[in-house]
Coordinates of C-alpha atoms and ligand atoms in Angstrom, one line a residue:
X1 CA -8.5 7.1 4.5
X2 CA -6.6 6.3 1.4
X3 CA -6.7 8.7 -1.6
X4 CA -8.9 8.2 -4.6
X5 CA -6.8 9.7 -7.5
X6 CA -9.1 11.9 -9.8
X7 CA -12.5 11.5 -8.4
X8 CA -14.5 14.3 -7.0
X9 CA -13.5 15.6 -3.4
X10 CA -16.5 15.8 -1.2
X11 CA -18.6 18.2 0.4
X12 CA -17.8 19.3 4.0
X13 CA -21.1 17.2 5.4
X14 CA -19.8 13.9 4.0
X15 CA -20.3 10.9 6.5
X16 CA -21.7 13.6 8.8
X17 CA -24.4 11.3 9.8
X18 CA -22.6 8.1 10.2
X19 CA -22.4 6.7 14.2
X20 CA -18.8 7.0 15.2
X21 CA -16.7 3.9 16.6
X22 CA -16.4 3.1 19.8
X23 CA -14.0 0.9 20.1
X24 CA -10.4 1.5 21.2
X25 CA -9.0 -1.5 19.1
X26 CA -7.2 -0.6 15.5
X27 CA -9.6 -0.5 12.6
X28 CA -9.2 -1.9 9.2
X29 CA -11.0 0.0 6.7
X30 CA -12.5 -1.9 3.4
X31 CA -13.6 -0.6 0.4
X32 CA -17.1 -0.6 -0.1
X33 CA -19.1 -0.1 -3.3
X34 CA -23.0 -0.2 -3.3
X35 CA -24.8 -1.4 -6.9
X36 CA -28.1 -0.2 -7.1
X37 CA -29.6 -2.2 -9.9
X38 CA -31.9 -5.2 -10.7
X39 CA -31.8 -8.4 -9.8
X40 CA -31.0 -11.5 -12.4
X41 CA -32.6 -14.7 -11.6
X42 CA -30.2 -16.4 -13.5
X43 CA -27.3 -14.6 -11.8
X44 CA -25.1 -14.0 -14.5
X45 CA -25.8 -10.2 -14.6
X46 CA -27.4 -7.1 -12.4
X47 CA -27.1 -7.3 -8.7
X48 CA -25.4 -11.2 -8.7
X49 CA -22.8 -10.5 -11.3
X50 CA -22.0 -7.3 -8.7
X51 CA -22.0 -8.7 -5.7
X52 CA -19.4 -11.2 -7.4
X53 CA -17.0 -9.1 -9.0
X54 CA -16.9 -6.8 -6.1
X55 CA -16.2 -9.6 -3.9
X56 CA -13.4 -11.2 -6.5
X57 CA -11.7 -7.8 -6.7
X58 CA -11.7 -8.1 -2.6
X59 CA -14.1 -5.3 -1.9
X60 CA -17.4 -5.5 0.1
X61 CA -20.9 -4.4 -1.8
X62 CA -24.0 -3.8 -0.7
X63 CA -26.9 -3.9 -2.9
X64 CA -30.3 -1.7 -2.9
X65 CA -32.8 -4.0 -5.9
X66 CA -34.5 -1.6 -8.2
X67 CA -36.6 -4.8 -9.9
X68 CA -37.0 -8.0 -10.1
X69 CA -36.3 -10.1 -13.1
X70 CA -37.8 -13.6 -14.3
X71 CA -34.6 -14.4 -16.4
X72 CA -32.3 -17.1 -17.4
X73 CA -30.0 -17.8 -20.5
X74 CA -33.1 -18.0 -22.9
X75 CA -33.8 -14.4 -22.1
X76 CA -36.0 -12.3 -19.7
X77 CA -39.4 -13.3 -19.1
X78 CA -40.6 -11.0 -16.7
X79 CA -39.6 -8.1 -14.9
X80 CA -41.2 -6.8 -11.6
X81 CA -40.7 -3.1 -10.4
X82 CA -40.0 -2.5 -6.7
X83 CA -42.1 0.6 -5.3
X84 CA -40.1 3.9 -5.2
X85 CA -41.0 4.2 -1.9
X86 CA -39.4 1.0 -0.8
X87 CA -36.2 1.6 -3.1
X88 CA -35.5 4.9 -1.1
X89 CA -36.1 3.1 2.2
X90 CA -32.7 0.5 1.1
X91 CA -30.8 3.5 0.0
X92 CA -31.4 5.1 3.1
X93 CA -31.1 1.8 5.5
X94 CA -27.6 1.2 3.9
X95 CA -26.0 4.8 2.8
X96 CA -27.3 6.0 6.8
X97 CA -25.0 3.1 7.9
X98 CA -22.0 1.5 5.3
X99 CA -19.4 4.0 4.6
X100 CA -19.6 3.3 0.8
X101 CA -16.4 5.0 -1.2
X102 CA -18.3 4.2 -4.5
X103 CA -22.2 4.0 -5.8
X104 CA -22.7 1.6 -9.2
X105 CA -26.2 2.0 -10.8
X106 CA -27.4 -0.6 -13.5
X107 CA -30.6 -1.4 -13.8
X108 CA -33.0 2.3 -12.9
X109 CA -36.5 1.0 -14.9
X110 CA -38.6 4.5 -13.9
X111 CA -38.2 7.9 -13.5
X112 CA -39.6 7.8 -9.8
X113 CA -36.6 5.1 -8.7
X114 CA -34.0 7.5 -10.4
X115 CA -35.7 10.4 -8.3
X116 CA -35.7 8.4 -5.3
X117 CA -31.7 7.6 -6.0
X118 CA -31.1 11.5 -6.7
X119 CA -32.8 12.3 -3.3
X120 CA -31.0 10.0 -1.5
X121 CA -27.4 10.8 -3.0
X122 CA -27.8 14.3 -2.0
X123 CA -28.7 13.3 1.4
X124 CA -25.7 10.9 1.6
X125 CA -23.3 12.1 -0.3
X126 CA -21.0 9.5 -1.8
X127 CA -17.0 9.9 -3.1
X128 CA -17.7 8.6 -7.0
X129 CA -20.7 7.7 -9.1
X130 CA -20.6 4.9 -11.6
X131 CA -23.8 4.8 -14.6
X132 CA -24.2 2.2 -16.6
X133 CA -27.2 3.3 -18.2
X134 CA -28.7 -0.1 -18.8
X135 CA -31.5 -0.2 -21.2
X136 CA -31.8 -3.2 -23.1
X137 CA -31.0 -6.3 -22.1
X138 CA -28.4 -9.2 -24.0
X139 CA -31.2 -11.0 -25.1
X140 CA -33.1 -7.7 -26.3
X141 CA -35.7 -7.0 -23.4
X142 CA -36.3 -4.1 -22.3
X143 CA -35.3 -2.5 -19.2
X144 CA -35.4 0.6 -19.1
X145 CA -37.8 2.1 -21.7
X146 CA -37.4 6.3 -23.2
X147 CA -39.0 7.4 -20.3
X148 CA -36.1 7.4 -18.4
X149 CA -34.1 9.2 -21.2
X150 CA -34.8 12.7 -19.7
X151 CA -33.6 12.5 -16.1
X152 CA -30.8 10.2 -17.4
X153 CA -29.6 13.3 -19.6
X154 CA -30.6 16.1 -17.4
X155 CA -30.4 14.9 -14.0
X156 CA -28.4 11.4 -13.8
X157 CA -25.3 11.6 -16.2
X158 CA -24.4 15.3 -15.2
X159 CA -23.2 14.0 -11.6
X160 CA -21.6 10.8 -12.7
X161 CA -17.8 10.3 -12.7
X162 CA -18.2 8.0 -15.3
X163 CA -20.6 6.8 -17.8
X164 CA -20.7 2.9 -19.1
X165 CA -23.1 2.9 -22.3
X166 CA -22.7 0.4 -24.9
X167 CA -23.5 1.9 -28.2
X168 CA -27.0 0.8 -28.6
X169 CA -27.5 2.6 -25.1
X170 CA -25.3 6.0 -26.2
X171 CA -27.4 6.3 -29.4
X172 CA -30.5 6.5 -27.2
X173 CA -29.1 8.7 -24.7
X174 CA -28.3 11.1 -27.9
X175 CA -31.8 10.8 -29.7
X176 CA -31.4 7.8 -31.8
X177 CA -28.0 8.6 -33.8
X178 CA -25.9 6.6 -35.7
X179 CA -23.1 4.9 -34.5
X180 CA -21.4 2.3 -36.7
X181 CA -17.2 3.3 -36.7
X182 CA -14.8 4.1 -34.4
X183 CA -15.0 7.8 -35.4
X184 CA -18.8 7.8 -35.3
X185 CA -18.3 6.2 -31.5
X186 CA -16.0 8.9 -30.9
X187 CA -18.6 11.8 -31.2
X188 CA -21.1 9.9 -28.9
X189 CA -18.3 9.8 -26.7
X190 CA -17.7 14.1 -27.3
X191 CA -21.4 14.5 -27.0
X192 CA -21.8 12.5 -24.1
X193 CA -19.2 14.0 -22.2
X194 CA -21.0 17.5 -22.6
X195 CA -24.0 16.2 -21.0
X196 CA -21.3 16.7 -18.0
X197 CA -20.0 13.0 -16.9
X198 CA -16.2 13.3 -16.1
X199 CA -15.4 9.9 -18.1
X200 CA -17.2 8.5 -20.7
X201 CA -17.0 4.5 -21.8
X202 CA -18.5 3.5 -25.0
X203 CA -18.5 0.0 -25.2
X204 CA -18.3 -1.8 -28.1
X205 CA -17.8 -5.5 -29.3
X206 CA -18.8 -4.6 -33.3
X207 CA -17.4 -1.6 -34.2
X208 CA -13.9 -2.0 -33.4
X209 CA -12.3 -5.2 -35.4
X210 CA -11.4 -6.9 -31.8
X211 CA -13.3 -6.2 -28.5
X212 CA -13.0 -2.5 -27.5
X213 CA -14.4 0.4 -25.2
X214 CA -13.2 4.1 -25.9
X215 CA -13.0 6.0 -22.6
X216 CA -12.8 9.7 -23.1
X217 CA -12.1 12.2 -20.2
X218 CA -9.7 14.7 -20.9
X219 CA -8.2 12.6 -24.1
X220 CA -9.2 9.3 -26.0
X221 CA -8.0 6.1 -24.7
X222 CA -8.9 2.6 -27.4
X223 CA -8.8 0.0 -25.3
X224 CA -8.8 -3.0 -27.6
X225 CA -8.1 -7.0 -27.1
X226 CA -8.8 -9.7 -29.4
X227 CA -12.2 -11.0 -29.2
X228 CA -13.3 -14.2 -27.3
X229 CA -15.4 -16.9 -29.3
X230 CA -17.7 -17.8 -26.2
X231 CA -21.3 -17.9 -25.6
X232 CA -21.1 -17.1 -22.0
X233 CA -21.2 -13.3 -22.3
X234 CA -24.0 -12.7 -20.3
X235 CA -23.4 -9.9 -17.5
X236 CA -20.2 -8.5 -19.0
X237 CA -21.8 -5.2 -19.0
X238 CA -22.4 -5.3 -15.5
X239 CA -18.9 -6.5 -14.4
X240 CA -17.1 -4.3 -16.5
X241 CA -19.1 -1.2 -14.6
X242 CA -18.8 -2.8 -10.8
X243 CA -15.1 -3.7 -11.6
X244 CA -14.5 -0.2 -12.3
X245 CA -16.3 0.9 -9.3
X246 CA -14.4 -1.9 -7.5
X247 CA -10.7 -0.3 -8.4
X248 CA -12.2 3.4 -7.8
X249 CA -13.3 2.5 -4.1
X250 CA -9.4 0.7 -3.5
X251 CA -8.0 3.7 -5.0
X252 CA -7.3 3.3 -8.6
X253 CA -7.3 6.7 -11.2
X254 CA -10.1 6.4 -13.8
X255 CA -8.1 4.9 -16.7
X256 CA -6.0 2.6 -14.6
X257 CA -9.9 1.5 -12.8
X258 CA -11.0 1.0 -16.5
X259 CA -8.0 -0.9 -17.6
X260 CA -8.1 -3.7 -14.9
X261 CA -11.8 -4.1 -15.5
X262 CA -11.3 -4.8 -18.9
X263 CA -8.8 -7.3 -18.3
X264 CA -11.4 -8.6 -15.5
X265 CA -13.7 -9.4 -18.3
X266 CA -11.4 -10.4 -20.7
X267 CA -9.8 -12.9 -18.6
X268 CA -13.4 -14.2 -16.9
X269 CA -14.9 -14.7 -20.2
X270 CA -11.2 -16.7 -21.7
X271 CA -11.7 -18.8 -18.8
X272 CA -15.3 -19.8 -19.3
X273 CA -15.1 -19.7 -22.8
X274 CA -16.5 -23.6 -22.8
X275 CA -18.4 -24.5 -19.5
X276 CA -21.9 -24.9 -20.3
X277 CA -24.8 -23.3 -17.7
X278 CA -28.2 -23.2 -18.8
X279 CA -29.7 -24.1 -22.3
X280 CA -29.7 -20.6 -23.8
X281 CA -28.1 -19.0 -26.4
X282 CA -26.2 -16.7 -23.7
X283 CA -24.7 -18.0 -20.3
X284 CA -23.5 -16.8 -17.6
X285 CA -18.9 -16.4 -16.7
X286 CA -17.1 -17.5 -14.0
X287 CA -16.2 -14.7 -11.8
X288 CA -13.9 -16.5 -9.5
X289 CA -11.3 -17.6 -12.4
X290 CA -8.7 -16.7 -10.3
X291 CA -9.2 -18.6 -7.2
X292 CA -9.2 -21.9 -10.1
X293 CA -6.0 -22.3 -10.6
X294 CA -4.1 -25.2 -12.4
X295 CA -0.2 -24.4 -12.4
X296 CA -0.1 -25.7 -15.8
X297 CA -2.7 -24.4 -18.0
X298 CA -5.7 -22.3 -16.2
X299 CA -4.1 -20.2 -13.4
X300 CA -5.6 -17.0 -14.9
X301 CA -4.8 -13.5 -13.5
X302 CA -4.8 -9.8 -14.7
X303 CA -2.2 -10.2 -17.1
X304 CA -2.6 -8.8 -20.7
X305 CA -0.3 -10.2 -23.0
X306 CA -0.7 -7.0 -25.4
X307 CA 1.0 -4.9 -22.4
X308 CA 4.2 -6.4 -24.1
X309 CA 3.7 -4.4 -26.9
X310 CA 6.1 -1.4 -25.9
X311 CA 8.2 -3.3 -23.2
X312 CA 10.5 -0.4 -21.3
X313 CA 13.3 -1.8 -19.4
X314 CA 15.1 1.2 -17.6
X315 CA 19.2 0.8 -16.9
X316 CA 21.0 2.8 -13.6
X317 CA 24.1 3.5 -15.9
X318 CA 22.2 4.9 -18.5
X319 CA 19.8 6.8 -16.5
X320 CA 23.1 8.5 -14.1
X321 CA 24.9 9.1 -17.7
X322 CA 21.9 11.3 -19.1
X323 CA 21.7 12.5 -15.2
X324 CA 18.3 11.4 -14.4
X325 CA 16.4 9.7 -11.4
X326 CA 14.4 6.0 -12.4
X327 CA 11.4 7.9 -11.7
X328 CA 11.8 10.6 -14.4
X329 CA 12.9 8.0 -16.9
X330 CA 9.9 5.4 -16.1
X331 CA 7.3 9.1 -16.0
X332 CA 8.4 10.4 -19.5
X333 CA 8.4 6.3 -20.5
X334 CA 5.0 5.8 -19.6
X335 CA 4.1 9.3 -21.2
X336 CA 5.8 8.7 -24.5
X337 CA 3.5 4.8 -25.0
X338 CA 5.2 2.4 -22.7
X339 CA 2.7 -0.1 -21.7
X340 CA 4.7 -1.7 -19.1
X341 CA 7.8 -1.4 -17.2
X342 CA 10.9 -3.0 -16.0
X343 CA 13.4 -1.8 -13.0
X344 CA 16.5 -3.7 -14.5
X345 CA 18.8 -1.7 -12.2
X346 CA 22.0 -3.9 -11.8
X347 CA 24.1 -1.5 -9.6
X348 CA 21.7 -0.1 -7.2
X349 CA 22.0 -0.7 -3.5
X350 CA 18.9 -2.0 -1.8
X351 CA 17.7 0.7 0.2
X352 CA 18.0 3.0 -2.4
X353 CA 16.4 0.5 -5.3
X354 CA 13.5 -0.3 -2.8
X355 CA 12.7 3.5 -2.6
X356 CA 12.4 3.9 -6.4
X357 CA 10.8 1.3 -7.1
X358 CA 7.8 2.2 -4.7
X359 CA 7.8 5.0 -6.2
X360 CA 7.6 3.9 -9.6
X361 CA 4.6 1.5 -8.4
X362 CA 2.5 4.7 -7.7
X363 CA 3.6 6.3 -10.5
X364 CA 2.6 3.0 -12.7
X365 CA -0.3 1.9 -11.1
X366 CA -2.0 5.7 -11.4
X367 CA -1.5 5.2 -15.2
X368 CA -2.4 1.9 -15.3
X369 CA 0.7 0.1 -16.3
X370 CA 2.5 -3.2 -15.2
X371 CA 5.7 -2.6 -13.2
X372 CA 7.8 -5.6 -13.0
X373 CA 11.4 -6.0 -11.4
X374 CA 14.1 -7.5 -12.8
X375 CA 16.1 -10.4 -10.9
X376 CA 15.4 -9.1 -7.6
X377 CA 12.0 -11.1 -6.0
X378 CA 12.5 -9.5 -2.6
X379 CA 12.4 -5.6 -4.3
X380 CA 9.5 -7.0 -5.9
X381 CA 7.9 -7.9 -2.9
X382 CA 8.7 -5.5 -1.0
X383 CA 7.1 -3.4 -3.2
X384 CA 4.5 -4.5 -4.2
X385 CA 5.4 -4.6 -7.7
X386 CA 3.3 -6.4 -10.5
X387 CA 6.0 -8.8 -11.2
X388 CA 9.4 -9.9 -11.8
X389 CA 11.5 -11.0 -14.8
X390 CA 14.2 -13.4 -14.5
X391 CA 16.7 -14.9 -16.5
X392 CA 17.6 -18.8 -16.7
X393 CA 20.8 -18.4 -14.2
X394 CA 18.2 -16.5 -11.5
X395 CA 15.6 -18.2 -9.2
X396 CA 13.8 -20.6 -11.2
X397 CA 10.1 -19.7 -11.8
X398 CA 8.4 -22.5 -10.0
X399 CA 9.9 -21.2 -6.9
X400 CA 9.4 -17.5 -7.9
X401 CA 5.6 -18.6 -8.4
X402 CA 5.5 -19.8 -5.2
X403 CA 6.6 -16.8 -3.4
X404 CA 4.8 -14.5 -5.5
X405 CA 1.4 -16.0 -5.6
X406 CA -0.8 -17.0 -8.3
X407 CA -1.8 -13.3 -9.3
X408 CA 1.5 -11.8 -9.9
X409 CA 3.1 -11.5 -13.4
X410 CA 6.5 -13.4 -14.1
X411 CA 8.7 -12.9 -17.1
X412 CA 11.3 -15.7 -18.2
X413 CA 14.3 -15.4 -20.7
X414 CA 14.6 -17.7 -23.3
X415 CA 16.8 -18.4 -25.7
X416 CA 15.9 -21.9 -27.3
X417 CA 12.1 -23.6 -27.5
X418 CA 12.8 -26.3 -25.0
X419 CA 13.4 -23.6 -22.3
X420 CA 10.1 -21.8 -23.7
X421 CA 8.2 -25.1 -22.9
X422 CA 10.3 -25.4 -19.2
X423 CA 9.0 -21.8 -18.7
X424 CA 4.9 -22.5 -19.6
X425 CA 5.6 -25.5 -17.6
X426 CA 6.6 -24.2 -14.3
X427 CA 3.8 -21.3 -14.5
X428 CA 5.3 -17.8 -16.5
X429 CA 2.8 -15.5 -17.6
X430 CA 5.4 -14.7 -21.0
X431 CA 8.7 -14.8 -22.2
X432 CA 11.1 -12.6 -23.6
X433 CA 12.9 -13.8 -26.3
X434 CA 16.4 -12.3 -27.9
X435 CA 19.1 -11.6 -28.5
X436 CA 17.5 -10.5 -31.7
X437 CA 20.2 -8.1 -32.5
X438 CA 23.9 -7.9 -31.1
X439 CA 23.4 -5.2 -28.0
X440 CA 26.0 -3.2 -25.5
X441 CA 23.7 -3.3 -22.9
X442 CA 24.3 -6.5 -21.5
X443 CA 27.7 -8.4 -21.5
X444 CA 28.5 -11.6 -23.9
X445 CA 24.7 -12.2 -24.9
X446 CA 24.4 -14.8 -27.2
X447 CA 22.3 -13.7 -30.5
X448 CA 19.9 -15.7 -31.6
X449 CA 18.7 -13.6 -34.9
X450 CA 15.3 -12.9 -36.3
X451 CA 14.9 -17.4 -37.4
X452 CA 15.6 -17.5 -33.5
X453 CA 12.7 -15.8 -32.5
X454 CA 10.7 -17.3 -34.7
X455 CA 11.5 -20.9 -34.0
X456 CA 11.1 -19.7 -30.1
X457 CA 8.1 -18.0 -30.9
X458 CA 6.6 -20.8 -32.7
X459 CA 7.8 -23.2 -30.2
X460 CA 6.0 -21.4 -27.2
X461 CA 2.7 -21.8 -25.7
X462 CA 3.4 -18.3 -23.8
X463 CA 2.8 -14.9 -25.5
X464 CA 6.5 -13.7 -26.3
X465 CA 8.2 -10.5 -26.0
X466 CA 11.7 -9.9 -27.9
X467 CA 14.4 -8.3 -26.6
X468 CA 18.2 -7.3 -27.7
X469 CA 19.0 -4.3 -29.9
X470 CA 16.2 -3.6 -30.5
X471 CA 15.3 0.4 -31.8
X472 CA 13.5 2.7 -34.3
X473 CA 15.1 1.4 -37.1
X474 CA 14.7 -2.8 -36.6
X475 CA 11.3 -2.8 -34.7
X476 CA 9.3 -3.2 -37.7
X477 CA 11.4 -6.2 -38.7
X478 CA 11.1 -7.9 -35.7
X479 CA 7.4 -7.7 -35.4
X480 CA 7.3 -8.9 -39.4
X481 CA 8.4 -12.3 -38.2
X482 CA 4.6 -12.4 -37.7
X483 CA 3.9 -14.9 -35.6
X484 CA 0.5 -14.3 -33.4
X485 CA 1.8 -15.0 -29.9
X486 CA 4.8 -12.3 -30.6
X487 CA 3.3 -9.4 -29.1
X488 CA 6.0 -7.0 -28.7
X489 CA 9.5 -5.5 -28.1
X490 CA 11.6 -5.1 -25.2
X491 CA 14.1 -2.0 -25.5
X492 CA 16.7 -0.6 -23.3
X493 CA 19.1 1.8 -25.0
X494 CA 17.0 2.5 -27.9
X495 CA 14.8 4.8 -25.1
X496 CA 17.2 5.3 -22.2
X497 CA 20.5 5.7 -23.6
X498 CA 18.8 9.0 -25.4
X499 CA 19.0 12.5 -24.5
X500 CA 15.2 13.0 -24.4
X501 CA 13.0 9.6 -23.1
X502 CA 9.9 10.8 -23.8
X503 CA 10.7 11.2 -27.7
X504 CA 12.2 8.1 -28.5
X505 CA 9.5 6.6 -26.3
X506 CA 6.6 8.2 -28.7
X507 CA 8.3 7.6 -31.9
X508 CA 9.2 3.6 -31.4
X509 CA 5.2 3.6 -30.3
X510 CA 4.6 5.7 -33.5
X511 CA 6.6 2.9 -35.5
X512 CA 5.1 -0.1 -33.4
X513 CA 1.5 1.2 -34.3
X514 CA 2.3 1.1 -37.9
X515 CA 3.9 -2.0 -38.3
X516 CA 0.7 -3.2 -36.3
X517 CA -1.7 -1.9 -39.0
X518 CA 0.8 -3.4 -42.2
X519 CA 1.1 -7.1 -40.5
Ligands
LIG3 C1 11.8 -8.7 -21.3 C2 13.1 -9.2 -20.9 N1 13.6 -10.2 -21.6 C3 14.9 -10.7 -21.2 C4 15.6 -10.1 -20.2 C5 16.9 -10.6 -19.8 O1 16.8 -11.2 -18.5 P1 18.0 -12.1 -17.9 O2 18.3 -13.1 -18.9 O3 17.8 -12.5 -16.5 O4 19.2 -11.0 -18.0 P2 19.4 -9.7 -17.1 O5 18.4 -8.7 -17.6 O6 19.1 -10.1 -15.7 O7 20.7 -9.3 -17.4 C6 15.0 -9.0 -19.6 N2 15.6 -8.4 -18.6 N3 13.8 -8.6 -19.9
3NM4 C1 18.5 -7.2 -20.8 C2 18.7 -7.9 -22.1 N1 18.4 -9.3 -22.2 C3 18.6 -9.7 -23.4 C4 18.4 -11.1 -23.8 O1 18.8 -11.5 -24.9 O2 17.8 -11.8 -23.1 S1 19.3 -8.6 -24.4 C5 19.2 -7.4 -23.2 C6 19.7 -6.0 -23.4 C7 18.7 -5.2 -24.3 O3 19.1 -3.9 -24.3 P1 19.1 -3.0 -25.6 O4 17.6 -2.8 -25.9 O5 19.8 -1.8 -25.2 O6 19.8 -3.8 -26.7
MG5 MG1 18.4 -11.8 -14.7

């Protein structure tokens, strides 16, 4: 059994009642996540859209229907309610048999089903418990009406690790209240999470300027992206939840869970931002993005281009000279803001390197961040590691695509706009861009300026992160070139060559945030 970071250990009877193997033979054990929710005609949302992301994200699920919807990308027609009796007899066929890490509910239309549910989770107890409290549907039908509302409150949300509502659905959890602003969303949040959820997502594609959820467990998270001009936004409720309970059953922690699932939607909905299904004012996403892939323009995986925003690139010298391991520098990195990571560890043997950087992997993916390796595609490999960067005298990116895979993150250097092109070209995900400023962290590097990164910037079809000199005192420069596909800086010495990691960390964040909120 793997570990699930954060999520509620189980009660001594746990799988007490499932049939033991008999076979001799070596098992392999899948994740397995079972939706309990209502099915969509139209299959862009409830038990479809599960079943799909589940399956994109490479984990099995099993589905119990709560109701039956006449629905398409007009709206919802008609919706049929499956007895209670006949609900609990799926929970128990499946949770008596499947060994299910996670349970998703969507759709739960009457009180009886959600008793029905309760009953059976006590029977069978399950490792996490995902709610998306699904009330009203995209096209405003509804579909589960304020009867509901009690034994959400009282009985429901209490035993949930996390909670999905969007607003409209957290005001009617809390009696009707307003919530208009980020700080208004940020006391349903607070009052949610007393109603005893660990986590708390409120969603919202309004309030906040771009697209953005709020998770709250034991602190505030924003997670924001710019918003997608697309009509095909039906089900993204439903993915976002099953994608969370996707990561949970592989092992993800909570924020890292809600992260990818983000990105999941994000990157779903870019992709079908202009295929037409249905004659509606709301279609359905493609799911399977990632299996599509064009080399040149569409291959579309996890990667968020706004993880460049705080780009940490540790250094071996730097860390022995302040006489600290990788690990402690990339642990107070992440602490202090960094939203993703690069080993760049020039003298380290191989043994030792691979050892860290596994390391580092845990210690990134539990937080959610990228980890990428510098120059080294067989560390990278080896361990698992998001990605690589690599320079224009390393392995060229065509062939570094082709031993990664499509869904790996790769990082070029670039200097000039014709090698920004060759990178977009042969498949990157970004480039980094610099030197902006002279640096002593890497030998005769020519300097290209602030104009250089613009014309590079302005010349790329790739999001673009600079690098070289960069610190406290120049960041907000650099990010006044303000071009929109320059989404960050890349800084060695500024946080490593420093007595205390963690400080210089949070106050180039600090400094990044408010250049953010003058561009
Ligand atoms: C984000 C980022 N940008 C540029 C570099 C430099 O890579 P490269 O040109 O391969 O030089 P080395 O780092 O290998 O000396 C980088 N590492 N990261
Ligand atoms: C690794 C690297 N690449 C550069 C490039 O121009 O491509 S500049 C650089 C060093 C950046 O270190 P610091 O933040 O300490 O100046
Ligand atoms: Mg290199």
């Amino acid at each position: 059994m793997y570990s699930l970071g954060g999520i509620r250990s189980l009660p001594a009877n746990w799988r007490s009642t499932t049939a033991s193997m008999t076979t001799t033979e070596s098992v392999r054990k899948v994740p397995q996540v079972l939706t309990v929710a209502g099915s969509d005609s139209g299959a862009g949302a409830g038990i479809q859209a599960d079943l799909k992301v589940c399956a994109a994200r490479g984990v099995y699920c099993a589905s119990v229907i709560t109701a039956v919807t006449a629905q398409n990308t007009r709206g919802v027609q008609s919706v049929h309610l499956l007895p209670p009796e006949f609900v609990s007899e799926q929970l128990k066929s499946v949770l008596s048999d499947f060994e299910f890490d996670v349970v998703k509910t969507g759709m739960l239309p009457s009180t009886e089903i959600v008793e029905v549910l309760l009953q059976n989770l006590s029977e069978f107890p399950v490792r996490a418990l995902v709610v998306d409290p699904v009330m009203v549907s995209t096209s405003g039908h509804v579909l589960a009406g304020s009867s509901v509302l009690s034994i959400f409150r009282e009985r429901l949300l209490p035993i949930a690790d996390i909670i999905t509502p969007n607003v409209k659905e957290a005001s009617a959890l809390l009696g009707g209240v307003k919530i208009e602003t980020v700080e208004e969303m940020r006391s349903a949040a607070k009052l949610l999470h007393e109603m005893g959820p660990r986590f708390v997502l409120v969603k919202d594609f309004k309030t906040f300027v771009e697209c953005g959820t709020l998770l709250l467990g034991k602190e505030f998270h924003e997670l924001r992206s710019p918003r997608i001009a697309t009509r095909n936004t039906h089900g993204t409720g439903c993915t976002l939840a099953s994608c969370i309970a996707a990561e949970l059953a592989k092992g993800s922690s909570m924020l890292s869970a809600v992260k990818v699932a983000k990105r999941f939607v994000d990157n779903a909905l870019d992709y079908s931002k202009d295929i037409v299904i249905g004659t509606g004012k709301q279609g359905p996403f493609d799911h399977f993005f990632s299996l599509k892939k064009d080399p040149q323009s569409s291959r579309c995986s996890i990667f968020n281009p706004d993880d460049l925003f705080l780009y940490a690139v540790t250094d071996s010298r730097m860390n022995k000279k302040w006489n600290r391991s990788i690990v402690d520098a990339v642990k107070a990195a992440i602490e202090g803001g960094a939203t993703i990571i690069q080993l760049r560890e020039k003298e380290a043997e191989t043994r030792e390197f691979l050892e860290e950087a596994k390391s580092c992997v845990g210690i990134c993916r539990s937080h959610g961040v990228c980890l990428l390796i510098n120059d080294r595609i067989d560390i990278a490999l080896a361990c698992d590691a998001d990605g690589v960067h690599v320079g224009q005298s390393d392995m060229p990116v065509d062939l570094v695509r082709s031993l990664l895979g499509p869904d790996k993150i790769i990082g070029v250097s670039c200097k000039t706009p014709e090698q920004a092109h060759q990178a977009w070209k042969d498949g990157a995900d970004y480039i980094g861009s610099g030197g902006v400023f002279p640096t002593n962290t890497k030998a005769n590097n020519r300097t290209i300026g602030l104009d250089g990164l613009k014309t590079v910037c302005e010349a790329s079809q790739l999001p673009v992160v600079a690098i070289g000199g960069i610190g406290i005192s120049n960041a907000v420069s650099v990010m006044q070139i303000n071009t929109p596909n320059l989404k960050g800086v890349a800084v060695v010495s500024a946080l490593f060559d420093q007595e205390c990691v963690l400080t210089q960390t949070k106050k180039l964040h600090k400094t990044l945030e408010e250049s953010k909120k003058e561009v």
